[in-house]
């Protein structure tokens, strides 16, 4: 047999060994085939940087036809989902509680000023927590007013170009700093990494090293075993939170307008939910590599893409919005943004905190159940 034939024989044997190894470890197949599909789905279908159907409150106290026609332009626009209210106080409440992203105020002297003085302002107040979204809303508003203006001129009205000007005001993030939006969101991502990825390995590591059997023969109870795995990573997560908050405040100079005690309490709920999820993964699979992959696919990536940290969830399809409601990071990003930039707004914090509390309980019970199956 010549040298070439021997080389081909060695190569065939090695390829057969590699194929068998891949067949025995389906996680490689999942990584190669499933992850690209998930990323393609998330980027191509779920992610949109252009908000549509933006909820806004419209306060129009001018009964004149011109003012009513301008309100109708906002109603017909595909970019807005207007909610007409009677007073600015009512609109301010909607903006503060996060029910709308902006206020469009057409004053009672709008038409008279436009006819008599040739100048009339439209006041726009936007939620500036997400600086990019705020800029887009202001752009949409100017475009809608400009289109209304052109239509009135086309109908023969003698209006001067520039007679209506948009007076904008940005709430909660007047400096339009994108880092004021990103840094509180990154805290949720960091805590997801600590909570899910690290705990996903702890029980799987015990099985791989063969030390789990030694633990099982000790008089240690199931709840004590779970707490023993939970507490060290809870402390690590809280330390990560403190470092992230300190960095946000002193390095990036992000304002903090809420209560630190509330942040600690609500962060603990989120962290326990993440730890419970990681432990449930770890108790289900015995291989660290597989546990790490599952934690990234089911924990980190959804937190990155579907928490609202980077992308506007309200502009995604309804299916994506529904899926995002089962992701704990979505609620913690909302809490973090509110406490950093807006303050202690109970209408936003308590529903999100309740959702995190329910998730933390369910995930811990799931982790305990998975662990008990292994012990049996």
mmCIF file of C-alpha atoms in Angstrom:
data_model
loop_
_atom_site.group_PDB
_atom_site.id
_atom_site.type_symbol
_atom_site.label_atom_id
_atom_site.label_comp_id
_atom_site.label_asym_id
_atom_site.label_seq_id
_atom_site.Cartn_x
_atom_site.Cartn_y
_atom_site.Cartn_z
ATOM 1 C CA UNK A 1 0.000 0.000 0.000
ATOM 2 C CA UNK A 2 1.482 3.315 -1.015
ATOM 3 C CA UNK A 3 1.773 6.447 1.161
ATOM 4 C CA UNK A 4 -1.250 8.191 -0.375
ATOM 5 C CA UNK A 5 -3.548 5.257 0.359
ATOM 6 C CA UNK A 6 -2.332 5.176 3.983
ATOM 7 C CA UNK A 7 -2.963 8.905 4.354
ATOM 8 C CA UNK A 8 -6.501 8.553 3.019
ATOM 9 C CA UNK A 9 -7.128 5.634 5.378
ATOM 10 C CA UNK A 10 -5.957 7.691 8.397
ATOM 11 C CA UNK A 11 -8.050 10.628 7.285
ATOM 12 C CA UNK A 12 -11.154 8.441 6.867
ATOM 13 C CA UNK A 13 -10.701 6.976 10.330
ATOM 14 C CA UNK A 14 -10.253 10.403 11.901
ATOM 15 C CA UNK A 15 -13.334 11.787 10.116
ATOM 16 C CA UNK A 16 -15.388 8.803 11.322
ATOM 17 C CA UNK A 17 -14.250 9.445 14.889
ATOM 18 C CA UNK A 18 -15.179 13.148 14.639
ATOM 19 C CA UNK A 19 -18.621 12.343 13.220
ATOM 20 C CA UNK A 20 -19.289 9.832 15.992
ATOM 21 C CA UNK A 21 -18.184 12.376 18.575
ATOM 22 C CA UNK A 22 -20.566 14.995 17.159
ATOM 23 C CA UNK A 23 -23.416 12.465 17.150
ATOM 24 C CA UNK A 24 -22.731 11.629 20.790
ATOM 25 C CA UNK A 25 -22.696 15.327 21.736
ATOM 26 C CA UNK A 26 -25.811 16.929 20.219
ATOM 27 C CA UNK A 27 -24.932 20.266 21.803
ATOM 28 C CA UNK A 28 -22.487 20.879 18.947
ATOM 29 C CA UNK A 29 -25.318 20.323 16.457
ATOM 30 C CA UNK A 30 -27.528 22.688 18.429
ATOM 31 C CA UNK A 31 -24.788 25.317 18.485
ATOM 32 C CA UNK A 32 -24.165 25.024 14.739
ATOM 33 C CA UNK A 33 -27.783 24.873 13.588
ATOM 34 C CA UNK A 34 -30.063 26.356 16.207
ATOM 35 C CA UNK A 35 -28.094 29.434 17.237
ATOM 36 C CA UNK A 36 -27.863 30.889 13.691
ATOM 37 C CA UNK A 37 -31.614 30.386 13.317
ATOM 38 C CA UNK A 38 -32.300 32.122 16.615
ATOM 39 C CA UNK A 39 -30.017 35.046 15.770
ATOM 40 C CA UNK A 40 -31.523 35.317 12.283
ATOM 41 C CA UNK A 41 -35.017 35.284 13.768
ATOM 42 C CA UNK A 42 -34.191 37.878 16.413
ATOM 43 C CA UNK A 43 -32.390 40.272 14.088
ATOM 44 C CA UNK A 44 -34.535 39.810 11.016
ATOM 45 C CA UNK A 45 -37.961 39.600 12.542
ATOM 46 C CA UNK A 46 -37.977 40.841 16.099
ATOM 47 C CA UNK A 47 -35.618 43.812 16.106
ATOM 48 C CA UNK A 48 -36.675 47.188 14.830
ATOM 49 C CA UNK A 49 -34.961 50.491 15.504
ATOM 50 C CA UNK A 50 -37.801 52.569 14.071
ATOM 51 C CA UNK A 51 -40.666 53.000 16.536
ATOM 52 C CA UNK A 52 -44.209 52.955 15.160
ATOM 53 C CA UNK A 53 -47.540 53.410 16.892
ATOM 54 C CA UNK A 54 -45.844 55.509 19.584
ATOM 55 C CA UNK A 55 -48.340 56.150 22.404
ATOM 56 C CA UNK A 56 -48.747 59.902 22.954
ATOM 57 C CA UNK A 57 -51.196 62.046 24.876
ATOM 58 C CA UNK A 58 -52.808 64.858 22.859
ATOM 59 C CA UNK A 59 -54.092 67.914 24.711
ATOM 60 C CA UNK A 60 -56.000 70.195 22.328
ATOM 61 C CA UNK A 61 -57.932 73.006 23.967
ATOM 62 C CA UNK A 62 -58.483 74.989 20.765
ATOM 63 C CA UNK A 63 -61.900 74.088 19.236
ATOM 64 C CA UNK A 64 -61.137 75.784 15.880
ATOM 65 C CA UNK A 65 -61.205 73.630 12.683
ATOM 66 C CA UNK A 66 -57.475 74.161 12.058
ATOM 67 C CA UNK A 67 -56.567 72.746 15.476
ATOM 68 C CA UNK A 68 -58.965 69.796 15.092
ATOM 69 C CA UNK A 69 -57.467 69.082 11.674
ATOM 70 C CA UNK A 70 -53.963 69.049 13.165
ATOM 71 C CA UNK A 71 -55.114 66.558 15.823
ATOM 72 C CA UNK A 72 -56.568 64.411 13.028
ATOM 73 C CA UNK A 73 -53.147 64.397 11.308
ATOM 74 C CA UNK A 74 -51.630 62.821 14.426
ATOM 75 C CA UNK A 75 -54.494 60.312 14.597
ATOM 76 C CA UNK A 76 -54.000 59.264 10.976
ATOM 77 C CA UNK A 77 -50.224 59.053 11.243
ATOM 78 C CA UNK A 78 -48.841 55.480 11.346
ATOM 79 C CA UNK A 79 -46.150 56.661 13.738
ATOM 80 C CA UNK A 80 -48.463 57.707 16.576
ATOM 81 C CA UNK A 81 -51.107 56.095 18.736
ATOM 82 C CA UNK A 82 -52.684 59.239 20.201
ATOM 83 C CA UNK A 83 -54.784 59.317 23.349
ATOM 84 C CA UNK A 84 -56.823 62.504 23.683
ATOM 85 C CA UNK A 85 -56.996 63.949 27.201
ATOM 86 C CA UNK A 86 -58.520 67.179 28.466
ATOM 87 C CA UNK A 87 -55.818 68.624 30.705
ATOM 88 C CA UNK A 88 -52.044 68.796 30.884
ATOM 89 C CA UNK A 89 -52.146 67.400 34.441
ATOM 90 C CA UNK A 90 -53.767 64.220 33.135
ATOM 91 C CA UNK A 91 -51.225 63.994 30.315
ATOM 92 C CA UNK A 92 -48.316 64.527 32.751
ATOM 93 C CA UNK A 93 -49.588 61.607 34.848
ATOM 94 C CA UNK A 94 -49.689 59.355 31.786
ATOM 95 C CA UNK A 95 -46.138 60.371 30.852
ATOM 96 C CA UNK A 96 -44.768 59.905 34.388
ATOM 97 C CA UNK A 97 -46.276 56.429 34.738
ATOM 98 C CA UNK A 98 -44.961 55.321 31.359
ATOM 99 C CA UNK A 99 -48.366 54.923 29.688
ATOM 100 C CA UNK A 100 -47.367 57.360 26.933
ATOM 101 C CA UNK A 101 -43.986 58.355 25.528
ATOM 102 C CA UNK A 102 -44.854 61.955 24.824
ATOM 103 C CA UNK A 103 -47.339 64.823 25.102
ATOM 104 C CA UNK A 104 -48.511 66.961 22.184
ATOM 105 C CA UNK A 105 -50.078 70.188 23.439
ATOM 106 C CA UNK A 106 -52.072 72.440 21.110
ATOM 107 C CA UNK A 107 -52.989 75.524 23.128
ATOM 108 C CA UNK A 108 -56.337 77.336 23.042
ATOM 109 C CA UNK A 109 -54.851 80.326 21.210
ATOM 110 C CA UNK A 110 -53.233 78.176 18.512
ATOM 111 C CA UNK A 111 -55.482 79.261 15.604
ATOM 112 C CA UNK A 112 -55.813 82.914 16.605
ATOM 113 C CA UNK A 113 -52.039 83.309 16.963
ATOM 114 C CA UNK A 114 -51.494 81.592 13.626
ATOM 115 C CA UNK A 115 -53.932 83.913 11.823
ATOM 116 C CA UNK A 116 -53.152 87.164 13.617
ATOM 117 C CA UNK A 117 -49.465 86.875 14.440
ATOM 118 C CA UNK A 118 -48.378 84.390 11.793
ATOM 119 C CA UNK A 119 -46.659 82.297 14.470
ATOM 120 C CA UNK A 120 -48.098 79.579 16.686
ATOM 121 C CA UNK A 121 -46.238 76.972 18.715
ATOM 122 C CA UNK A 122 -47.065 73.280 19.200
ATOM 123 C CA UNK A 123 -45.586 72.058 22.463
ATOM 124 C CA UNK A 124 -44.091 68.558 22.501
ATOM 125 C CA UNK A 125 -42.850 66.874 25.681
ATOM 126 C CA UNK A 126 -41.144 63.500 25.273
ATOM 127 C CA UNK A 127 -39.802 60.851 27.621
ATOM 128 C CA UNK A 128 -36.048 61.159 27.179
ATOM 129 C CA UNK A 129 -34.997 57.977 29.005
ATOM 130 C CA UNK A 130 -34.209 56.486 25.593
ATOM 131 C CA UNK A 131 -32.501 59.432 23.900
ATOM 132 C CA UNK A 132 -32.634 57.903 20.403
ATOM 133 C CA UNK A 133 -36.345 57.144 20.679
ATOM 134 C CA UNK A 134 -36.987 60.671 21.963
ATOM 135 C CA UNK A 135 -35.204 62.160 18.952
ATOM 136 C CA UNK A 136 -37.247 59.990 16.580
ATOM 137 C CA UNK A 137 -40.504 61.069 18.240
ATOM 138 C CA UNK A 138 -39.523 64.735 17.885
ATOM 139 C CA UNK A 139 -38.692 64.113 14.226
ATOM 140 C CA UNK A 140 -42.038 62.383 13.642
ATOM 141 C CA UNK A 141 -43.842 65.312 15.276
ATOM 142 C CA UNK A 142 -42.098 67.902 13.135
ATOM 143 C CA UNK A 143 -42.843 65.816 10.032
ATOM 144 C CA UNK A 144 -46.544 65.500 10.906
ATOM 145 C CA UNK A 145 -46.887 69.249 11.563
ATOM 146 C CA UNK A 146 -45.063 70.027 8.342
ATOM 147 C CA UNK A 147 -47.362 67.707 6.364
ATOM 148 C CA UNK A 148 -50.440 69.312 7.945
ATOM 149 C CA UNK A 149 -49.060 72.722 7.029
ATOM 150 C CA UNK A 150 -48.553 71.747 3.391
ATOM 151 C CA UNK A 151 -52.075 70.299 3.159
ATOM 152 C CA UNK A 152 -53.608 73.506 4.532
ATOM 153 C CA UNK A 153 -51.669 75.538 1.979
ATOM 154 C CA UNK A 154 -52.756 73.159 -0.786
ATOM 155 C CA UNK A 155 -56.375 73.888 0.178
ATOM 156 C CA UNK A 156 -55.800 77.590 -0.467
ATOM 157 C CA UNK A 157 -55.147 78.897 3.018
ATOM 158 C CA UNK A 158 -52.701 81.777 3.159
ATOM 159 C CA UNK A 159 -50.252 80.488 5.731
ATOM 160 C CA UNK A 160 -46.649 81.561 5.991
ATOM 161 C CA UNK A 161 -44.031 78.844 5.895
ATOM 162 C CA UNK A 162 -42.690 78.399 9.367
ATOM 163 C CA UNK A 163 -45.815 79.839 10.977
ATOM 164 C CA UNK A 164 -46.097 76.795 13.236
ATOM 165 C CA UNK A 165 -43.061 75.870 15.260
ATOM 166 C CA UNK A 166 -42.565 72.830 17.450
ATOM 167 C CA UNK A 167 -41.389 73.640 20.964
ATOM 168 C CA UNK A 168 -39.803 70.464 22.303
ATOM 169 C CA UNK A 169 -39.000 69.491 25.860
ATOM 170 C CA UNK A 170 -37.274 66.277 26.928
ATOM 171 C CA UNK A 171 -38.102 64.807 30.320
ATOM 172 C CA UNK A 172 -35.920 62.528 32.520
ATOM 173 C CA UNK A 173 -32.851 62.811 30.262
ATOM 174 C CA UNK A 174 -32.510 66.421 29.259
ATOM 175 C CA UNK A 175 -28.901 66.001 28.159
ATOM 176 C CA UNK A 176 -29.959 63.416 25.506
ATOM 177 C CA UNK A 177 -27.102 61.209 26.712
ATOM 178 C CA UNK A 178 -27.479 57.677 25.354
ATOM 179 C CA UNK A 179 -25.247 56.332 28.139
ATOM 180 C CA UNK A 180 -27.901 57.423 30.656
ATOM 181 C CA UNK A 181 -30.143 54.870 28.944
ATOM 182 C CA UNK A 182 -27.548 52.183 28.272
ATOM 183 C CA UNK A 183 -25.751 52.001 31.639
ATOM 184 C CA UNK A 184 -28.854 51.116 33.741
ATOM 185 C CA UNK A 185 -29.757 48.512 31.122
ATOM 186 C CA UNK A 186 -26.251 47.032 31.202
ATOM 187 C CA UNK A 187 -26.651 46.409 34.927
ATOM 188 C CA UNK A 188 -29.460 43.972 34.084
ATOM 189 C CA UNK A 189 -27.209 42.238 31.559
ATOM 190 C CA UNK A 190 -24.314 41.930 34.026
ATOM 191 C CA UNK A 191 -26.579 40.500 36.701
ATOM 192 C CA UNK A 192 -28.062 38.040 34.197
ATOM 193 C CA UNK A 193 -24.550 36.824 33.385
ATOM 194 C CA UNK A 194 -23.638 36.391 37.034
ATOM 195 C CA UNK A 195 -26.943 34.879 38.019
ATOM 196 C CA UNK A 196 -27.606 32.478 35.151
ATOM 197 C CA UNK A 197 -24.255 31.539 33.634
ATOM 198 C CA UNK A 198 -22.333 30.931 36.862
ATOM 199 C CA UNK A 199 -25.024 28.965 38.674
ATOM 200 C CA UNK A 200 -25.721 26.942 35.522
ATOM 201 C CA UNK A 201 -22.322 25.315 36.029
ATOM 202 C CA UNK A 202 -22.262 24.612 39.743
ATOM 203 C CA UNK A 203 -24.317 21.392 39.996
ATOM 204 C CA UNK A 204 -23.189 20.135 36.575
ATOM 205 C CA UNK A 205 -19.605 20.541 37.805
ATOM 206 C CA UNK A 206 -20.375 18.372 40.801
ATOM 207 C CA UNK A 207 -21.671 15.609 38.530
ATOM 208 C CA UNK A 208 -18.699 15.864 36.175
ATOM 209 C CA UNK A 209 -16.186 15.655 38.999
ATOM 210 C CA UNK A 210 -18.051 12.839 40.672
ATOM 211 C CA UNK A 211 -18.451 14.771 43.913
ATOM 212 C CA UNK A 212 -22.246 14.854 43.775
ATOM 213 C CA UNK A 213 -22.457 11.252 44.988
ATOM 214 C CA UNK A 214 -20.348 12.224 47.987
ATOM 215 C CA UNK A 215 -22.741 15.093 48.730
ATOM 216 C CA UNK A 216 -25.758 12.793 48.410
ATOM 217 C CA UNK A 217 -24.542 10.438 51.119
ATOM 218 C CA UNK A 218 -24.188 13.276 53.622
ATOM 219 C CA UNK A 219 -27.126 14.167 55.879
ATOM 220 C CA UNK A 220 -27.508 17.458 53.973
ATOM 221 C CA UNK A 221 -31.148 18.218 53.182
ATOM 222 C CA UNK A 222 -32.369 19.281 49.775
ATOM 223 C CA UNK A 223 -33.270 22.831 50.835
ATOM 224 C CA UNK A 224 -29.847 23.205 52.489
ATOM 225 C CA UNK A 225 -28.123 22.022 49.343
ATOM 226 C CA UNK A 226 -30.095 24.517 47.263
ATOM 227 C CA UNK A 227 -29.347 27.378 49.647
ATOM 228 C CA UNK A 228 -25.686 26.416 49.754
ATOM 229 C CA UNK A 229 -25.544 26.774 45.986
ATOM 230 C CA UNK A 230 -27.660 29.934 45.980
ATOM 231 C CA UNK A 231 -26.185 32.171 48.662
ATOM 232 C CA UNK A 232 -22.576 32.550 47.404
ATOM 233 C CA UNK A 233 -23.762 33.599 43.953
ATOM 234 C CA UNK A 234 -26.372 35.924 45.420
ATOM 235 C CA UNK A 235 -23.561 37.699 47.283
ATOM 236 C CA UNK A 236 -21.500 37.819 44.083
ATOM 237 C CA UNK A 237 -24.464 39.240 42.187
ATOM 238 C CA UNK A 238 -25.084 41.938 44.778
ATOM 239 C CA UNK A 239 -21.393 42.870 44.688
ATOM 240 C CA UNK A 240 -21.652 43.076 40.895
ATOM 241 C CA UNK A 241 -24.697 45.315 41.288
ATOM 242 C CA UNK A 242 -22.878 47.643 43.697
ATOM 243 C CA UNK A 243 -19.864 47.900 41.394
ATOM 244 C CA UNK A 244 -22.103 48.562 38.371
ATOM 245 C CA UNK A 245 -24.135 51.235 40.175
ATOM 246 C CA UNK A 246 -20.981 52.901 41.528
ATOM 247 C CA UNK A 247 -19.436 52.862 38.041
ATOM 248 C CA UNK A 248 -22.615 54.298 36.531
ATOM 249 C CA UNK A 249 -22.762 57.106 39.075
ATOM 250 C CA UNK A 250 -19.091 58.095 39.322
ATOM 251 C CA UNK A 251 -17.522 57.055 36.028
ATOM 252 C CA UNK A 252 -20.381 57.657 33.574
ATOM 253 C CA UNK A 253 -22.146 60.286 35.751
ATOM 254 C CA UNK A 254 -25.589 58.780 35.182
ATOM 255 C CA UNK A 255 -28.131 60.519 37.440
ATOM 256 C CA UNK A 256 -29.896 58.429 40.094
ATOM 257 C CA UNK A 257 -33.254 59.861 41.183
ATOM 258 C CA UNK A 258 -34.825 56.914 42.992
ATOM 259 C CA UNK A 259 -34.312 55.042 46.251
ATOM 260 C CA UNK A 260 -31.216 52.867 46.757
ATOM 261 C CA UNK A 261 -33.185 50.683 49.160
ATOM 262 C CA UNK A 262 -35.800 50.012 46.477
ATOM 263 C CA UNK A 263 -33.054 49.276 43.963
ATOM 264 C CA UNK A 264 -31.498 46.764 46.365
ATOM 265 C CA UNK A 265 -34.826 45.059 47.063
ATOM 266 C CA UNK A 266 -35.962 44.829 43.431
ATOM 267 C CA UNK A 267 -32.473 43.814 42.264
ATOM 268 C CA UNK A 268 -32.544 40.966 44.800
ATOM 269 C CA UNK A 269 -35.793 39.687 43.282
ATOM 270 C CA UNK A 270 -34.283 39.782 39.800
ATOM 271 C CA UNK A 271 -31.089 38.126 40.982
ATOM 272 C CA UNK A 272 -32.962 35.315 42.743
ATOM 273 C CA UNK A 273 -34.981 34.712 39.559
ATOM 274 C CA UNK A 274 -31.737 34.497 37.532
ATOM 275 C CA UNK A 275 -30.084 32.232 40.104
ATOM 276 C CA UNK A 276 -33.124 29.961 40.178
ATOM 277 C CA UNK A 277 -33.075 29.694 36.397
ATOM 278 C CA UNK A 278 -29.368 28.875 36.373
ATOM 279 C CA UNK A 279 -29.756 26.240 39.082
ATOM 280 C CA UNK A 280 -32.705 24.669 37.238
ATOM 281 C CA UNK A 281 -30.501 24.342 34.137
ATOM 282 C CA UNK A 282 -27.629 22.984 36.184
ATOM 283 C CA UNK A 283 -29.839 20.421 37.907
ATOM 284 C CA UNK A 284 -31.314 19.287 34.586
ATOM 285 C CA UNK A 285 -28.092 18.642 32.661
ATOM 286 C CA UNK A 286 -24.894 17.054 33.992
ATOM 287 C CA UNK A 287 -22.441 18.517 31.503
ATOM 288 C CA UNK A 288 -20.971 21.963 32.113
ATOM 289 C CA UNK A 289 -20.556 22.727 28.422
ATOM 290 C CA UNK A 290 -24.208 21.988 27.678
ATOM 291 C CA UNK A 291 -25.336 23.941 30.752
ATOM 292 C CA UNK A 292 -23.285 26.947 29.604
ATOM 293 C CA UNK A 293 -24.787 26.778 26.115
ATOM 294 C CA UNK A 294 -28.335 26.549 27.430
ATOM 295 C CA UNK A 295 -27.768 29.451 29.809
ATOM 296 C CA UNK A 296 -26.479 31.633 26.964
ATOM 297 C CA UNK A 297 -29.278 30.630 24.581
ATOM 298 C CA UNK A 298 -32.129 30.790 27.077
ATOM 299 C CA UNK A 299 -30.786 33.368 29.537
ATOM 300 C CA UNK A 300 -28.240 35.782 28.141
ATOM 301 C CA UNK A 301 -29.405 36.212 24.528
ATOM 302 C CA UNK A 302 -33.085 36.877 25.384
ATOM 303 C CA UNK A 303 -31.937 39.333 28.065
ATOM 304 C CA UNK A 304 -29.737 41.060 25.493
ATOM 305 C CA UNK A 305 -32.242 41.292 22.661
ATOM 306 C CA UNK A 306 -35.702 41.198 24.252
ATOM 307 C CA UNK A 307 -35.314 43.159 27.471
ATOM 308 C CA UNK A 308 -35.743 46.580 25.868
ATOM 309 C CA UNK A 309 -32.166 47.511 26.753
ATOM 310 C CA UNK A 310 -31.127 48.136 23.146
ATOM 311 C CA UNK A 311 -34.224 47.837 21.007
ATOM 312 C CA UNK A 312 -37.718 49.245 21.198
ATOM 313 C CA UNK A 313 -40.016 46.358 22.154
ATOM 314 C CA UNK A 314 -43.205 48.312 21.401
ATOM 315 C CA UNK A 315 -42.260 48.360 17.719
ATOM 316 C CA UNK A 316 -41.752 44.592 17.489
ATOM 317 C CA UNK A 317 -44.465 42.130 16.393
ATOM 318 C CA UNK A 318 -46.981 41.074 19.017
ATOM 319 C CA UNK A 319 -45.510 37.576 19.248
ATOM 320 C CA UNK A 320 -42.132 39.023 20.253
ATOM 321 C CA UNK A 321 -43.799 41.324 22.785
ATOM 322 C CA UNK A 322 -45.620 38.349 24.358
ATOM 323 C CA UNK A 323 -42.420 36.315 24.537
ATOM 324 C CA UNK A 324 -40.593 39.222 26.180
ATOM 325 C CA UNK A 325 -43.051 39.144 29.092
ATOM 326 C CA UNK A 326 -41.587 35.852 30.343
ATOM 327 C CA UNK A 327 -38.055 37.257 30.421
ATOM 328 C CA UNK A 328 -37.116 38.635 33.879
ATOM 329 C CA UNK A 329 -34.605 41.095 32.409
ATOM 330 C CA UNK A 330 -37.431 42.982 30.696
ATOM 331 C CA UNK A 331 -38.889 43.950 34.068
ATOM 332 C CA UNK A 332 -35.541 44.729 35.655
ATOM 333 C CA UNK A 333 -34.498 46.997 32.761
ATOM 334 C CA UNK A 334 -37.753 48.905 33.262
ATOM 335 C CA UNK A 335 -37.067 49.152 37.002
ATOM 336 C CA UNK A 336 -33.466 50.229 36.506
ATOM 337 C CA UNK A 337 -34.347 52.924 33.958
ATOM 338 C CA UNK A 338 -37.120 54.255 36.176
ATOM 339 C CA UNK A 339 -35.051 54.412 39.370
ATOM 340 C CA UNK A 340 -32.050 55.969 37.642
ATOM 341 C CA UNK A 341 -33.765 58.528 35.437
ATOM 342 C CA UNK A 342 -37.301 59.134 36.691
ATOM 343 C CA UNK A 343 -37.407 58.316 40.428
ATOM 344 C CA UNK A 344 -39.701 56.255 42.681
ATOM 345 C CA UNK A 345 -42.722 55.870 40.406
ATOM 346 C CA UNK A 346 -44.848 53.209 42.059
ATOM 347 C CA UNK A 347 -47.122 52.691 39.042
ATOM 348 C CA UNK A 348 -44.098 51.416 37.125
ATOM 349 C CA UNK A 349 -42.010 49.782 39.870
ATOM 350 C CA UNK A 350 -44.566 47.683 41.746
ATOM 351 C CA UNK A 351 -46.081 45.795 38.759
ATOM 352 C CA UNK A 352 -42.572 45.008 37.507
ATOM 353 C CA UNK A 353 -41.456 44.020 41.027
ATOM 354 C CA UNK A 354 -44.492 41.750 41.448
ATOM 355 C CA UNK A 355 -43.729 40.008 38.149
ATOM 356 C CA UNK A 356 -40.116 39.449 39.258
ATOM 357 C CA UNK A 357 -41.281 38.088 42.627
ATOM 358 C CA UNK A 358 -43.566 35.557 40.928
ATOM 359 C CA UNK A 359 -40.807 34.533 38.507
ATOM 360 C CA UNK A 360 -38.256 34.137 41.317
ATOM 361 C CA UNK A 361 -40.645 31.857 43.251
ATOM 362 C CA UNK A 362 -41.519 29.735 40.221
ATOM 363 C CA UNK A 363 -37.897 29.334 39.104
ATOM 364 C CA UNK A 364 -36.670 28.401 42.582
ATOM 365 C CA UNK A 365 -39.428 25.785 42.882
ATOM 366 C CA UNK A 366 -38.468 24.469 39.450
ATOM 367 C CA UNK A 367 -34.799 24.253 40.485
ATOM 368 C CA UNK A 368 -35.768 22.369 43.661
ATOM 369 C CA UNK A 369 -37.951 19.960 41.704
ATOM 370 C CA UNK A 370 -35.221 19.248 39.153
ATOM 371 C CA UNK A 371 -32.718 18.743 41.929
ATOM 372 C CA UNK A 372 -35.009 16.380 43.808
ATOM 373 C CA UNK A 373 -35.363 14.217 40.705
ATOM 374 C CA UNK A 374 -31.630 13.828 40.567
ATOM 375 C CA UNK A 375 -31.491 12.951 44.240
ATOM 376 C CA UNK A 376 -34.075 10.257 43.764
#
